[in-house]
């Protein structure tokens, strides 16, 4: 019965955890769907083949910097209680 009790407790935690994840990740995915297709279109349409990989890597670096900056701003907002 220990397994059943543990499973029930875990299932109760899924819904709040899933809602937090969706509220956090949802906007990021929407931004991602705008950024990556534009970057791929630009690199394949404008740049020569030998520069495409470098441009995509630079785009990846910029995307990670954007996510990091966004996360640090969210943490500052949460820590100051301005949310």
Short mmCIF file of N, CA and C in Angstrom, two decimals:
data_model
loop_
_atom_site.label_atom_id
_atom_site.label_comp_id
_atom_site.label_asym_id
_atom_site.label_seq_id
_atom_site.Cartn_x
_atom_site.Cartn_y
_atom_site.Cartn_z
N UNK A 1 0.81 -1.21 0.00
CA UNK A 1 0.00 0.00 0.00
C UNK A 1 0.85 1.27 0.00
N UNK A 2 2.08 1.11 0.37
CA UNK A 2 2.97 2.27 0.36
C UNK A 2 3.11 2.84 -1.04
N UNK A 3 3.21 1.98 -2.03
CA UNK A 3 3.32 2.44 -3.42
C UNK A 3 2.08 3.23 -3.83
N UNK A 4 0.89 2.74 -3.48
CA UNK A 4 -0.35 3.43 -3.85
C UNK A 4 -0.44 4.80 -3.19
N UNK A 5 -0.06 4.88 -1.92
CA UNK A 5 -0.07 6.17 -1.23
C UNK A 5 0.91 7.14 -1.87
N UNK A 6 2.07 6.66 -2.22
CA UNK A 6 3.08 7.50 -2.86
C UNK A 6 2.60 7.95 -4.23
N UNK A 7 1.99 7.04 -4.98
CA UNK A 7 1.48 7.38 -6.31
C UNK A 7 0.37 8.42 -6.22
N UNK A 8 -0.53 8.26 -5.27
CA UNK A 8 -1.60 9.26 -5.10
C UNK A 8 -1.04 10.62 -4.75
N UNK A 9 -0.08 10.66 -3.87
CA UNK A 9 0.53 11.94 -3.49
C UNK A 9 1.22 12.58 -4.70
N UNK A 10 1.89 11.78 -5.49
CA UNK A 10 2.57 12.31 -6.69
C UNK A 10 1.55 12.84 -7.69
N UNK A 11 0.45 12.13 -7.87
CA UNK A 11 -0.57 12.57 -8.82
C UNK A 11 -1.23 13.87 -8.37
N UNK A 12 -1.38 14.07 -7.08
CA UNK A 12 -1.94 15.32 -6.58
C UNK A 12 -1.03 16.50 -6.88
N UNK A 13 0.27 16.26 -6.92
CA UNK A 13 1.23 17.32 -7.18
C UNK A 13 1.40 17.64 -8.66
N UNK A 14 0.96 16.74 -9.54
CA UNK A 14 1.16 16.96 -10.97
C UNK A 14 0.41 18.19 -11.47
N UNK A 15 -0.83 18.34 -11.09
CA UNK A 15 -1.65 19.44 -11.62
C UNK A 15 -1.07 20.81 -11.29
N UNK A 16 -0.77 21.12 -10.02
CA UNK A 16 -0.18 22.45 -9.74
C UNK A 16 1.18 22.63 -10.42
N UNK A 17 1.97 21.58 -10.44
CA UNK A 17 3.28 21.66 -11.06
C UNK A 17 3.15 21.89 -12.56
N UNK A 18 2.22 21.18 -13.20
CA UNK A 18 2.00 21.34 -14.63
C UNK A 18 1.50 22.75 -14.95
N UNK A 19 0.61 23.29 -14.13
CA UNK A 19 0.11 24.65 -14.36
C UNK A 19 1.23 25.68 -14.23
N UNK A 20 2.12 25.50 -13.25
CA UNK A 20 3.26 26.42 -13.11
C UNK A 20 4.17 26.33 -14.32
N UNK A 21 4.41 25.13 -14.78
CA UNK A 21 5.29 24.93 -15.93
C UNK A 21 4.70 25.57 -17.18
N UNK A 22 3.42 25.36 -17.42
CA UNK A 22 2.78 25.91 -18.61
C UNK A 22 2.77 27.44 -18.55
N UNK A 23 2.50 28.01 -17.38
CA UNK A 23 2.48 29.47 -17.28
C UNK A 23 3.87 30.07 -17.46
N UNK A 24 4.91 29.32 -17.13
CA UNK A 24 6.27 29.81 -17.29
C UNK A 24 6.80 29.56 -18.70
N UNK A 25 6.59 28.38 -19.20
CA UNK A 25 7.17 27.97 -20.47
C UNK A 25 6.34 28.44 -21.67
N UNK A 26 5.04 28.57 -21.50
CA UNK A 26 4.16 28.95 -22.61
C UNK A 26 4.60 30.19 -23.37
N UNK A 27 4.81 31.33 -22.70
CA UNK A 27 5.25 32.53 -23.42
C UNK A 27 6.62 32.36 -24.08
N UNK A 28 7.49 31.59 -23.45
CA UNK A 28 8.82 31.37 -24.04
C UNK A 28 8.70 30.59 -25.33
N UNK A 29 7.83 29.60 -25.37
CA UNK A 29 7.63 28.83 -26.59
C UNK A 29 7.06 29.72 -27.69
N UNK A 30 6.12 30.59 -27.34
CA UNK A 30 5.55 31.50 -28.33
C UNK A 30 6.64 32.41 -28.92
N UNK A 31 7.52 32.92 -28.06
CA UNK A 31 8.63 33.75 -28.56
C UNK A 31 9.56 32.93 -29.42
N UNK A 32 9.78 31.69 -29.03
CA UNK A 32 10.66 30.81 -29.79
C UNK A 32 10.11 30.55 -31.19
N UNK A 33 8.80 30.39 -31.30
CA UNK A 33 8.19 30.14 -32.60
C UNK A 33 8.30 31.36 -33.52
N UNK A 34 8.52 32.54 -32.95
CA UNK A 34 8.73 33.73 -33.78
C UNK A 34 10.20 33.91 -34.13
N UNK A 35 11.08 33.58 -33.21
CA UNK A 35 12.51 33.84 -33.39
C UNK A 35 13.17 32.86 -34.34
N UNK A 36 13.01 31.56 -34.08
CA UNK A 36 13.76 30.56 -34.83
C UNK A 36 13.39 30.49 -36.30
N UNK A 37 12.11 30.49 -36.69
CA UNK A 37 11.82 30.48 -38.12
C UNK A 37 12.39 31.69 -38.85
N UNK A 38 12.34 32.85 -38.19
CA UNK A 38 12.91 34.05 -38.79
C UNK A 38 14.41 33.92 -38.97
N UNK A 39 15.08 33.40 -37.97
CA UNK A 39 16.53 33.21 -38.07
C UNK A 39 16.88 32.20 -39.17
N UNK A 40 16.18 31.10 -39.21
CA UNK A 40 16.46 30.09 -40.22
C UNK A 40 16.17 30.64 -41.62
N UNK A 41 15.08 31.37 -41.77
CA UNK A 41 14.76 31.97 -43.07
C UNK A 41 15.88 32.92 -43.49
N UNK A 42 16.29 33.78 -42.57
CA UNK A 42 17.34 34.75 -42.88
C UNK A 42 18.64 34.05 -43.27
N UNK A 43 19.05 33.08 -42.48
CA UNK A 43 20.33 32.43 -42.75
C UNK A 43 20.33 31.67 -44.07
N UNK A 44 19.22 31.03 -44.41
CA UNK A 44 19.19 30.25 -45.64
C UNK A 44 18.89 31.10 -46.87
N UNK A 45 18.25 32.20 -46.68
CA UNK A 45 17.88 33.05 -47.82
C UNK A 45 18.98 34.05 -48.16
N UNK A 46 19.62 34.61 -47.15
CA UNK A 46 20.54 35.72 -47.36
C UNK A 46 22.01 35.27 -47.37
N UNK A 47 22.38 34.39 -46.46
CA UNK A 47 23.79 34.06 -46.28
C UNK A 47 24.23 32.91 -47.18
N UNK A 48 25.51 32.89 -47.44
CA UNK A 48 26.09 31.77 -48.18
C UNK A 48 26.10 30.53 -47.29
N UNK A 49 26.15 29.39 -47.92
CA UNK A 49 26.08 28.12 -47.19
C UNK A 49 27.17 28.00 -46.13
N UNK A 50 28.36 28.49 -46.42
CA UNK A 50 29.46 28.35 -45.45
C UNK A 50 29.26 29.21 -44.21
N UNK A 51 28.40 30.23 -44.28
CA UNK A 51 28.15 31.11 -43.14
C UNK A 51 26.88 30.75 -42.36
N UNK A 52 26.09 29.84 -42.88
CA UNK A 52 24.81 29.51 -42.25
C UNK A 52 24.98 28.90 -40.86
N UNK A 53 25.91 28.00 -40.71
CA UNK A 53 26.11 27.34 -39.42
C UNK A 53 26.57 28.35 -38.37
N UNK A 54 27.46 29.25 -38.76
CA UNK A 54 27.95 30.26 -37.82
C UNK A 54 26.81 31.19 -37.41
N UNK A 55 26.01 31.61 -38.38
CA UNK A 55 24.89 32.51 -38.07
C UNK A 55 23.87 31.82 -37.15
N UNK A 56 23.61 30.54 -37.37
CA UNK A 56 22.69 29.81 -36.51
C UNK A 56 23.26 29.68 -35.10
N UNK A 57 24.55 29.45 -34.98
CA UNK A 57 25.17 29.38 -33.66
C UNK A 57 25.13 30.72 -32.95
N UNK A 58 25.34 31.80 -33.68
CA UNK A 58 25.23 33.14 -33.07
C UNK A 58 23.80 33.38 -32.62
N UNK A 59 22.85 32.97 -33.45
CA UNK A 59 21.44 33.11 -33.07
C UNK A 59 21.12 32.31 -31.82
N UNK A 60 21.68 31.12 -31.72
CA UNK A 60 21.49 30.30 -30.54
C UNK A 60 22.05 30.98 -29.30
N UNK A 61 23.23 31.55 -29.44
CA UNK A 61 23.85 32.28 -28.34
C UNK A 61 22.96 33.46 -27.91
N UNK A 62 22.44 34.20 -28.89
CA UNK A 62 21.57 35.34 -28.56
C UNK A 62 20.27 34.88 -27.91
N UNK A 63 19.73 33.75 -28.37
CA UNK A 63 18.50 33.24 -27.78
C UNK A 63 18.73 32.85 -26.32
N UNK A 64 19.83 32.20 -26.03
CA UNK A 64 20.14 31.81 -24.66
C UNK A 64 20.37 33.04 -23.79
N UNK A 65 21.02 34.05 -24.33
CA UNK A 65 21.23 35.30 -23.58
C UNK A 65 19.88 35.95 -23.28
N UNK A 66 18.98 35.95 -24.25
CA UNK A 66 17.64 36.51 -24.05
C UNK A 66 16.90 35.76 -22.94
N UNK A 67 16.93 34.43 -22.99
CA UNK A 67 16.25 33.65 -21.96
C UNK A 67 16.85 33.89 -20.58
N UNK A 68 18.17 33.99 -20.52
CA UNK A 68 18.84 34.23 -19.25
C UNK A 68 18.46 35.60 -18.69
N UNK A 69 18.46 36.61 -19.53
CA UNK A 69 18.11 37.97 -19.09
C UNK A 69 16.66 38.01 -18.63
N UNK A 70 15.78 37.37 -19.39
CA UNK A 70 14.37 37.32 -19.02
C UNK A 70 14.18 36.66 -17.66
N UNK A 71 14.89 35.56 -17.44
CA UNK A 71 14.79 34.85 -16.17
C UNK A 71 15.32 35.68 -15.01
N UNK A 72 16.42 36.39 -15.23
CA UNK A 72 16.96 37.20 -14.14
C UNK A 72 16.02 38.35 -13.80
N UNK A 73 15.36 38.91 -14.79
CA UNK A 73 14.38 39.97 -14.52
C UNK A 73 13.19 39.41 -13.74
N UNK A 74 12.75 38.21 -14.11
CA UNK A 74 11.64 37.58 -13.38
C UNK A 74 12.03 37.32 -11.93
N UNK A 75 13.25 36.87 -11.70
CA UNK A 75 13.70 36.61 -10.33
C UNK A 75 13.77 37.89 -9.53
N UNK A 76 14.24 38.99 -10.14
CA UNK A 76 14.30 40.27 -9.44
C UNK A 76 12.90 40.73 -9.07
N UNK A 77 11.95 40.55 -9.98
CA UNK A 77 10.58 40.95 -9.74
C UNK A 77 9.99 40.14 -8.59
N UNK A 78 10.27 38.86 -8.57
CA UNK A 78 9.74 37.99 -7.51
C UNK A 78 10.38 38.35 -6.18
N UNK A 79 11.70 38.59 -6.17
CA UNK A 79 12.40 38.90 -4.92
C UNK A 79 12.00 40.24 -4.34
N UNK A 80 11.66 41.21 -5.18
CA UNK A 80 11.28 42.53 -4.66
C UNK A 80 9.80 42.59 -4.30
N UNK A 81 9.04 41.57 -4.71
CA UNK A 81 7.63 41.53 -4.38
C UNK A 81 6.79 42.42 -5.26
N UNK A 82 7.31 42.81 -6.41
CA UNK A 82 6.58 43.70 -7.33
C UNK A 82 5.68 42.93 -8.28
N UNK A 83 5.63 41.63 -8.11
CA UNK A 83 4.82 40.81 -9.03
C UNK A 83 3.42 41.00 -8.70
#
